[in-house]
PDB file of C-alpha atoms in Angstrom:
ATOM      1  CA  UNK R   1     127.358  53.160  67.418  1.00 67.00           C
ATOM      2  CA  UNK R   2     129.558  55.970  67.846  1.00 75.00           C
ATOM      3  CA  UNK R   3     129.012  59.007  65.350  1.00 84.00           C
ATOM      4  CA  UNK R   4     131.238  61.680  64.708  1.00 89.00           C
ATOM      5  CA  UNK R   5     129.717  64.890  62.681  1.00 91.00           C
ATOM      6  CA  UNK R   6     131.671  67.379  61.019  1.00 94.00           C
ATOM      7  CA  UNK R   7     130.424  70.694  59.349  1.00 95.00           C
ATOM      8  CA  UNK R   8     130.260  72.170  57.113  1.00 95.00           C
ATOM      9  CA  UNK R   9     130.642  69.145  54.462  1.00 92.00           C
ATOM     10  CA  UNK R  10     132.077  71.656  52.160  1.00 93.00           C
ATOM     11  CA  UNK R  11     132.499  75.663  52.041  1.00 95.00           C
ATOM     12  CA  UNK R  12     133.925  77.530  49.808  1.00 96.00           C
ATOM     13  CA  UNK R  13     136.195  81.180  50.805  1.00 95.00           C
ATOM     14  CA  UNK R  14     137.979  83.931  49.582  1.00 96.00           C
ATOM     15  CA  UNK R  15     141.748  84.356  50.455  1.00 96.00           C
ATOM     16  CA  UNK R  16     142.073  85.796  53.431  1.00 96.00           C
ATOM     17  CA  UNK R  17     139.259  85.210  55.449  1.00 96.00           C
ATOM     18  CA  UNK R  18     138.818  82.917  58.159  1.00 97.00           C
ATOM     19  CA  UNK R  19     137.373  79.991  58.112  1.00 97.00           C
ATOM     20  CA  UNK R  20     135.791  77.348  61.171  1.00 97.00           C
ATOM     21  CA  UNK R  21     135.200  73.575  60.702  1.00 97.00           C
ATOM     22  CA  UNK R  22     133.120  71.512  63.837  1.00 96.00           C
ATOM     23  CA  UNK R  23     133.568  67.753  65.115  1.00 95.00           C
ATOM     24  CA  UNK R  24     131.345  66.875  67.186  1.00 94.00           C
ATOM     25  CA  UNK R  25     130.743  63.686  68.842  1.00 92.00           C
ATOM     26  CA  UNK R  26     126.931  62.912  68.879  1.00 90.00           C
ATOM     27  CA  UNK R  27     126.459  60.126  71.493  1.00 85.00           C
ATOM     28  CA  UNK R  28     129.688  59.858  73.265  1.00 86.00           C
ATOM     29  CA  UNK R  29     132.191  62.183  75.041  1.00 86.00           C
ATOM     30  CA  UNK R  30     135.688  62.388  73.685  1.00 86.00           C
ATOM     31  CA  UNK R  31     138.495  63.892  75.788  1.00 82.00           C
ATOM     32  CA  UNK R  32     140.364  63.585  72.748  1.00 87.00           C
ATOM     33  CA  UNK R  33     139.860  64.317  69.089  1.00 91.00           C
ATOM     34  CA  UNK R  34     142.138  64.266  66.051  1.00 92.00           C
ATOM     35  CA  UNK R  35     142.474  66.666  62.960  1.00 94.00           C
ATOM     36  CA  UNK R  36     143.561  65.458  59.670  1.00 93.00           C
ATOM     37  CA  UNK R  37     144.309  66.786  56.403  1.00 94.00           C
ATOM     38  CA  UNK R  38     143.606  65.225  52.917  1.00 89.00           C
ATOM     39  CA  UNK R  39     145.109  66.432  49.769  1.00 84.00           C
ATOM     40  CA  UNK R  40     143.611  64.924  46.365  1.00 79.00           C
ATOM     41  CA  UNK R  41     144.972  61.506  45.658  1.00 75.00           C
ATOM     42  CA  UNK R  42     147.268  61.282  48.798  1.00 80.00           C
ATOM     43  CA  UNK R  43     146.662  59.723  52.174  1.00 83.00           C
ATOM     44  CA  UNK R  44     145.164  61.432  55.739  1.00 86.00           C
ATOM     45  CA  UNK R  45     147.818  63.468  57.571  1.00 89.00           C
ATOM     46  CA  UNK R  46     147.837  64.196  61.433  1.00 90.00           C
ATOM     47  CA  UNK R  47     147.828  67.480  61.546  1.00 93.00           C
ATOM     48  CA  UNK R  48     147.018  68.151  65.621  1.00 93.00           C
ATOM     49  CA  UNK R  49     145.442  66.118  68.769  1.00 91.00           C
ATOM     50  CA  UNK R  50     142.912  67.864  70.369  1.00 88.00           C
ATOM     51  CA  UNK R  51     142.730  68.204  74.015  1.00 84.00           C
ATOM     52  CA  UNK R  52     139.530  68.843  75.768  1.00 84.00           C
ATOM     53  CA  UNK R  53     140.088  71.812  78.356  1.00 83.00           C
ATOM     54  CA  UNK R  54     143.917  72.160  76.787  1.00 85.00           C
ATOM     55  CA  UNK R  55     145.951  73.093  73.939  1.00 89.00           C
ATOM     56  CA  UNK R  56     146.184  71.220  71.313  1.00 92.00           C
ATOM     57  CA  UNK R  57     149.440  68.957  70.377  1.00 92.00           C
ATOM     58  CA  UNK R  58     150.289  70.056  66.985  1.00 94.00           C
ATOM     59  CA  UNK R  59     152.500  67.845  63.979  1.00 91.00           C
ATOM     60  CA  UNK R  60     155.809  68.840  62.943  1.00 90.00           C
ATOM     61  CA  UNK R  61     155.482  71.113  60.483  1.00 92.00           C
ATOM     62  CA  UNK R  62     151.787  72.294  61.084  1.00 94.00           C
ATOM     63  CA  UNK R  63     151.446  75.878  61.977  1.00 94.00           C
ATOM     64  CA  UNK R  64     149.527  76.663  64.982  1.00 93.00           C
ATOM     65  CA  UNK R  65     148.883  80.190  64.458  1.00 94.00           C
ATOM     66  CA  UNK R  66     147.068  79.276  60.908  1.00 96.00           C
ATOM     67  CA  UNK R  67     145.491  76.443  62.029  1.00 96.00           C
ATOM     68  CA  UNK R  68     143.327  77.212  65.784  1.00 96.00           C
ATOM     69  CA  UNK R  69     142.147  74.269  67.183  1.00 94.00           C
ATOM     70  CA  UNK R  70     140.036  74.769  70.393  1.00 91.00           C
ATOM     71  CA  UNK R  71     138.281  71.670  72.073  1.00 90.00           C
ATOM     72  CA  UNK R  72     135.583  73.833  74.589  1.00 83.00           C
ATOM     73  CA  UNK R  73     133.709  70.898  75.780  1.00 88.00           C
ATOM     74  CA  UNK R  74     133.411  67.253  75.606  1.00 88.00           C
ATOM     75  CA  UNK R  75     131.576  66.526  72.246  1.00 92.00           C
ATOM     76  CA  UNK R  76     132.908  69.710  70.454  1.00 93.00           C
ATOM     77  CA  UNK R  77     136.226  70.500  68.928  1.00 94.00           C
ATOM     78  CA  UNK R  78     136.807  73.312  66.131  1.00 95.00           C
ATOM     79  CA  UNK R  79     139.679  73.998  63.669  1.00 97.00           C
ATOM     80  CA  UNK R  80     139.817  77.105  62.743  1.00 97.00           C
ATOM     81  CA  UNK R  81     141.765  78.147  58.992  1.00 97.00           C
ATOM     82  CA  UNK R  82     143.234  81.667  59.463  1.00 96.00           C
ATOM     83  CA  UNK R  83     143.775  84.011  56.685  1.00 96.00           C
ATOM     84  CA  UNK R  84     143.223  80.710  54.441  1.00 96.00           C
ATOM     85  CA  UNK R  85     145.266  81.029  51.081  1.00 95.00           C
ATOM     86  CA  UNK R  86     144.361  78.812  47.638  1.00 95.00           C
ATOM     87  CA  UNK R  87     147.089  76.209  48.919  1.00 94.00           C
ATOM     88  CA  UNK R  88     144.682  75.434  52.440  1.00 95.00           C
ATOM     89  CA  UNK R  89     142.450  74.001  50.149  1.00 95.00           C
ATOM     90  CA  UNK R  90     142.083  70.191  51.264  1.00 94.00           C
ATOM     91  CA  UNK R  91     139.522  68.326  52.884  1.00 92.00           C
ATOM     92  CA  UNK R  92     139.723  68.207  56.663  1.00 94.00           C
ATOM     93  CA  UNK R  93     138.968  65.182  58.881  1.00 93.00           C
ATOM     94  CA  UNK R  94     138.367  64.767  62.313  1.00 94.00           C
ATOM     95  CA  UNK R  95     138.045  62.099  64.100  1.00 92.00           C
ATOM     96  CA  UNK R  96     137.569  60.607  67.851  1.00 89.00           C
ATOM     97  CA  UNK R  97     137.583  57.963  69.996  1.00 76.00           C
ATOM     98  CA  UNK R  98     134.374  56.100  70.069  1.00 59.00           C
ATOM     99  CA  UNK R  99     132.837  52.856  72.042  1.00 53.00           C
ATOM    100  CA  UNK R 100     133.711  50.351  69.918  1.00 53.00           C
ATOM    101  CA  UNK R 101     136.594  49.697  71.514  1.00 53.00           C
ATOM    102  CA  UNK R 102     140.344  50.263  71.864  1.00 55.00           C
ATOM    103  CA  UNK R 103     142.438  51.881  69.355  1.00 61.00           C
ATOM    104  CA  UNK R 104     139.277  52.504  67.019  1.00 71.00           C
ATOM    105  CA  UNK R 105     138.706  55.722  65.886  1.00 82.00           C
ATOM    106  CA  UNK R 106     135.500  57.068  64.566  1.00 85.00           C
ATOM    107  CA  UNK R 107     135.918  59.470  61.451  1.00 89.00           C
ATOM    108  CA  UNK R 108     133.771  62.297  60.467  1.00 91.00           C
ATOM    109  CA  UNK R 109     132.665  62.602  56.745  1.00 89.00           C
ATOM    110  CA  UNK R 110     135.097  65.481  56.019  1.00 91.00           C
ATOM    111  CA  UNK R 111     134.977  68.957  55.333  1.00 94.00           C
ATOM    112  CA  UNK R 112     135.852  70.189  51.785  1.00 92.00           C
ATOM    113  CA  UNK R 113     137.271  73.351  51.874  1.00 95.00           C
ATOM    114  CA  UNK R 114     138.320  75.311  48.430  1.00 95.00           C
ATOM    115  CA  UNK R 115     139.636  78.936  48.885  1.00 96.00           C
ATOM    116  CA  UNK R 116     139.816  81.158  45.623  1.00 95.00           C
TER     117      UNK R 116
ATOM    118  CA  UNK M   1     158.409  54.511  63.154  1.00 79.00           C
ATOM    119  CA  UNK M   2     155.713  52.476  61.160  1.00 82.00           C
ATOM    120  CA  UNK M   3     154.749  52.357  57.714  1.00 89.00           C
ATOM    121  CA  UNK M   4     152.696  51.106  54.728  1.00 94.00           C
ATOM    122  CA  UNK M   5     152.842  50.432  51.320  1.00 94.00           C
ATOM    123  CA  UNK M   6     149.648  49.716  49.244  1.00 95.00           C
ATOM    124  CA  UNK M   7     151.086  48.719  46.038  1.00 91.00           C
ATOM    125  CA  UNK M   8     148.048  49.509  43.804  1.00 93.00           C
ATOM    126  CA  UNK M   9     146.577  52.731  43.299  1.00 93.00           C
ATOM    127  CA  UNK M  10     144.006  51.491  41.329  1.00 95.00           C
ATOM    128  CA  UNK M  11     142.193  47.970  40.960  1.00 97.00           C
ATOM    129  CA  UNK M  12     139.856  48.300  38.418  1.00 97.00           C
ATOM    130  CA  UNK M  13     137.786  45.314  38.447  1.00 97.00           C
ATOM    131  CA  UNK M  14     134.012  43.258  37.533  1.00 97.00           C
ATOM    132  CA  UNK M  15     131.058  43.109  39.307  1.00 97.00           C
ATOM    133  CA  UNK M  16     130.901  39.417  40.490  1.00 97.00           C
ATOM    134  CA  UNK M  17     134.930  39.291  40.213  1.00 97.00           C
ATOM    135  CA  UNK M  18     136.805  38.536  43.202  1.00 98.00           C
ATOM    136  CA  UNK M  19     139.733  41.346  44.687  1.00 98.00           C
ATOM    137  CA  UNK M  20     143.053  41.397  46.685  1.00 97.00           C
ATOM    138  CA  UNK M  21     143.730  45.007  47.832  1.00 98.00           C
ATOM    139  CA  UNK M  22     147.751  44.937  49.395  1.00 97.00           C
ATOM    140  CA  UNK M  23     149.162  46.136  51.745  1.00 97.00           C
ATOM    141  CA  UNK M  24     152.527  46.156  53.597  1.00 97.00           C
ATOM    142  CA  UNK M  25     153.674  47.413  56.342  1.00 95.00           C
ATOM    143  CA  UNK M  26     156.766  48.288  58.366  1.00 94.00           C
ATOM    144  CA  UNK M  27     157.207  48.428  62.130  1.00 90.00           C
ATOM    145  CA  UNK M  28     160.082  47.359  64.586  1.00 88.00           C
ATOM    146  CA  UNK M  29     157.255  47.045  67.387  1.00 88.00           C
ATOM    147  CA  UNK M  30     154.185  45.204  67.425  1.00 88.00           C
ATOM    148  CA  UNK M  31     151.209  47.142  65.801  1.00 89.00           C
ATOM    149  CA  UNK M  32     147.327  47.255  65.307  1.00 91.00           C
ATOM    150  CA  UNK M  33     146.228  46.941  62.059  1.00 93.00           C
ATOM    151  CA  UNK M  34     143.022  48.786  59.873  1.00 93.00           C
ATOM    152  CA  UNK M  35     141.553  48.812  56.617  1.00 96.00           C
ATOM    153  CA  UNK M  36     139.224  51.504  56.455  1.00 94.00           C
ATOM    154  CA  UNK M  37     136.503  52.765  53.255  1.00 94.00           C
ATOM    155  CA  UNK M  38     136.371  56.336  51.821  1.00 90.00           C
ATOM    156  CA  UNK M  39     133.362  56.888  49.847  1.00 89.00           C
ATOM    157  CA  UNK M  40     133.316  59.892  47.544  1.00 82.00           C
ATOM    158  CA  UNK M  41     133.913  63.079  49.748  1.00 73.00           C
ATOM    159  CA  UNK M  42     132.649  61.093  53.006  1.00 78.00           C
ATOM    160  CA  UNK M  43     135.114  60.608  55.548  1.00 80.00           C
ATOM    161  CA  UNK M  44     136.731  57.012  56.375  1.00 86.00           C
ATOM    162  CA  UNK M  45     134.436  53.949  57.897  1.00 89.00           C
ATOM    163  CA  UNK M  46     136.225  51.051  59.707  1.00 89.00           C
ATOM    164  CA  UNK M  47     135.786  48.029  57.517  1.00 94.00           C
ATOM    165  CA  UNK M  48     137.827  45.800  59.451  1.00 94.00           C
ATOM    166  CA  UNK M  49     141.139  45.688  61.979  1.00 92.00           C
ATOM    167  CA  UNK M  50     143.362  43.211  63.654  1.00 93.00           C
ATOM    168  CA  UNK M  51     144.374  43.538  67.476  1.00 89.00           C
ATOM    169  CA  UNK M  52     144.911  40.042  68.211  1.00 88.00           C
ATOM    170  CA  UNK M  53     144.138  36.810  68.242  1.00 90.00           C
ATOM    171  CA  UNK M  54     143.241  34.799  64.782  1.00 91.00           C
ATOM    172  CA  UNK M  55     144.899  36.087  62.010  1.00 93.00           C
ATOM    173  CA  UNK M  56     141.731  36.182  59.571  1.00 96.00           C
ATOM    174  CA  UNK M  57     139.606  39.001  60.489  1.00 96.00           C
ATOM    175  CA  UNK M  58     136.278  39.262  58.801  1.00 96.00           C
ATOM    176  CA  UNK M  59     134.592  42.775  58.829  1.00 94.00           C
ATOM    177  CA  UNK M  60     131.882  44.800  56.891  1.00 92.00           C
ATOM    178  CA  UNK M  61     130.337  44.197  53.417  1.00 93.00           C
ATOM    179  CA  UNK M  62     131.663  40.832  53.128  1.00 96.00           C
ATOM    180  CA  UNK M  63     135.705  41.588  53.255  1.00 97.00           C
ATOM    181  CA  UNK M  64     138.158  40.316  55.429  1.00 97.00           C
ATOM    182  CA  UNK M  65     142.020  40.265  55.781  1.00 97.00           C
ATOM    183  CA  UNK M  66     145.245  37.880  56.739  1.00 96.00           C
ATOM    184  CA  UNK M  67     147.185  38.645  59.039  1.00 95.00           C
ATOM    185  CA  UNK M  68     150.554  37.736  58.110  1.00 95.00           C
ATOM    186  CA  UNK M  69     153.575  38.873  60.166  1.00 92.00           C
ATOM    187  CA  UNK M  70     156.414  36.837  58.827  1.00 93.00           C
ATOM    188  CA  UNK M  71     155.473  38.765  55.339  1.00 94.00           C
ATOM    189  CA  UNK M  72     154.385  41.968  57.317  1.00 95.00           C
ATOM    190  CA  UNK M  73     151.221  41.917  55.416  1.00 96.00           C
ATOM    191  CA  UNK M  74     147.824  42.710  56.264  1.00 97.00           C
ATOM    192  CA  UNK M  75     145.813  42.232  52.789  1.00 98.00           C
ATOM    193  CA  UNK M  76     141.783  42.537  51.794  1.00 98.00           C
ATOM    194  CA  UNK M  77     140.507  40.671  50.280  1.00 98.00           C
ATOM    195  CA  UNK M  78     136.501  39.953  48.730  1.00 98.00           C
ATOM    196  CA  UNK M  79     135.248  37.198  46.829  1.00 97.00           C
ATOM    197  CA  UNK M  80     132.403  38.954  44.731  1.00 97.00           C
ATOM    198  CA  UNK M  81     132.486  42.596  45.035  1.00 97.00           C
ATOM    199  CA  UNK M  82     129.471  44.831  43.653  1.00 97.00           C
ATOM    200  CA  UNK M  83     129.257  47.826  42.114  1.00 96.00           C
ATOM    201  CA  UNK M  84     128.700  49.899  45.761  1.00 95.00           C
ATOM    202  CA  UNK M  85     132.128  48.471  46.549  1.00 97.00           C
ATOM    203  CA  UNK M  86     133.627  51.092  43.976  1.00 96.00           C
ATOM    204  CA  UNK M  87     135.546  53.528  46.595  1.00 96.00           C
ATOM    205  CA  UNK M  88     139.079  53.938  47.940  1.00 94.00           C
ATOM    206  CA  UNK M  89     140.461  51.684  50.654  1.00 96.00           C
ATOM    207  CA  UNK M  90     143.068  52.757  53.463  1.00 94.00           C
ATOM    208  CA  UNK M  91     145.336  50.533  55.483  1.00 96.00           C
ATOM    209  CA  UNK M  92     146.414  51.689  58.364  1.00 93.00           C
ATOM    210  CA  UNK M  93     148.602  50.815  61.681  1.00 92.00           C
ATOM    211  CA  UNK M  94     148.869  51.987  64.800  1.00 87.00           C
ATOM    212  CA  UNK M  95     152.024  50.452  67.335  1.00 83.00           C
ATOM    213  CA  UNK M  96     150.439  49.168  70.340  1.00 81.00           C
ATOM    214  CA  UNK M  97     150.419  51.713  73.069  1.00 73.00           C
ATOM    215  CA  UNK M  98     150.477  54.030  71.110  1.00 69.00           C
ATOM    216  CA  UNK M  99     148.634  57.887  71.202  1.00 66.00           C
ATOM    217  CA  UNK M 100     145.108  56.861  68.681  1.00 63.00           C
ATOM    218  CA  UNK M 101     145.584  59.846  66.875  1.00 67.00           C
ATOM    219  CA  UNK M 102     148.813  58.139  65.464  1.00 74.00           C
ATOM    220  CA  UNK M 103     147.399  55.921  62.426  1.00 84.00           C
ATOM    221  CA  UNK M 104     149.576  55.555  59.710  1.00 88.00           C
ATOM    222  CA  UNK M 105     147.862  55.653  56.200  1.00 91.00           C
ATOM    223  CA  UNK M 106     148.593  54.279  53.479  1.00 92.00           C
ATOM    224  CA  UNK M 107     148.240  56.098  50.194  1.00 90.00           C
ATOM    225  CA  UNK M 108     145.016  54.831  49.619  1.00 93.00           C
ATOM    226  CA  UNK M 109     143.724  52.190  46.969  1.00 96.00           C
ATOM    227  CA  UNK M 110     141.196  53.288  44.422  1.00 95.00           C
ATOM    228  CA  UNK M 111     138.688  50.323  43.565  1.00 97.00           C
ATOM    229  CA  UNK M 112     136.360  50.539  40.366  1.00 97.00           C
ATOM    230  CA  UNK M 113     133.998  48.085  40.354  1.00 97.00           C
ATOM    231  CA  UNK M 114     132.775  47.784  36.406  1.00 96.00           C
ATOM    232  CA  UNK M 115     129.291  46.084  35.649  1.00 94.00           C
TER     233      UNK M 115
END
């Protein structure tokens, strides 16, 4: 079946650095993948589509200067957390389309990132 | 614009004992319909979903879910859970045609199976 890997699983910063999460699709091509955000006890947020060989679509009220997103090929798509701050902790999803059919997405296991 | 409600943000329950996870949803169009697992910091499995067809879809680990769109409900349900089962459930919807990336969550549903 499809799988979707994301790292790293969890990394820890200091405020003000930069920080870069991968999803990567391991035995399927995805034109398209999908960044979400997670905050403890709530639901998954969209937070951007990614576009292979594009720019990425971004959510209302996501900034796109903090949050890079750069899809380079067909199995790789980064998000990059700029000059993180204590409040970008979360844990970031991605996900993708897979072969399992229409309208399923496959889901990576997450990336937990704390900044102090 | 769609949404969902899971009522319960916890079900604790025991091993052996059977469990209704809710949901409801809202949507002027037609939608697609998931429930999907979140094991402790792991990212979401697909346990089950409804595109068409019968109304009781049976999926992973022994659950399944009714489809029920006079009641816009799409609930999971288990007869015996174990104690693996213990993890937080998502229900989710999608309107048909629309972009993938477009799932509405619910809030999530925190299950404790108890031995």
């Amino acid at each position: 079946g499809a799988v979707v890997s994301q790292h790293p699983s969890w990394v820890i910063c200091k405020s003000g650095t930069s920080v870069k999460i991968e999803c990567r699709s391991l035995d399927f091509q995805a034109t398209t993948m999908f960044w979400y955000r997670q905050f403890p006890k709530q639901s998954l947020m969209l937070m951007a589509t990614s576009n292979e060989g594009s720019k990425a679509t971004y959510e209302q009220g996501v900034e796109k200067d903090k949050f890079l997103i750069n899809h380079a090929s067909l199995t790789l798509s980064t998000l990059t957390v700029t000059s993180a701050h204590p409040e970008d902790s979360s844990f970031y999803i991605c996900s993708a389309r897979g072969n399992s059919g229409a309208n399923v997405l496959t889901f990576g296991a997450g990336s937990r990132l704390t900044v102090l | 614009a769609q949404s969902v409600t899971q009522l319960d943000s916890q079900v604790p329950v025991f091993e052996e004992a059977p469990v209704e996870l809710r949901c409801n949803y809202s949507s002027s169009v037609s939608v697609y319909l998931f429930w999907y697992v979140q094991y402790p910091n792991q990212g979401l499995q697909l346990l089950l979903k409804y595109l068409s067809g019968s109304t009781l879809v049976k999926g992973i680990n022994g659950f399944e879910a009714e489809f029920n769109k006079s009641q816009t409900s799409f609930h999971l349900r288990k007869p015996s859970v174990h104690i693996s089962d213990t993890a937080e459930y998502f229900c989710a919807v999608i309107r048909k045609g629309g972009s993938q990336g477009n799932l509405i969550f619910g809030k999530g549903t925190k299950l404790s199976v108890k031995p």
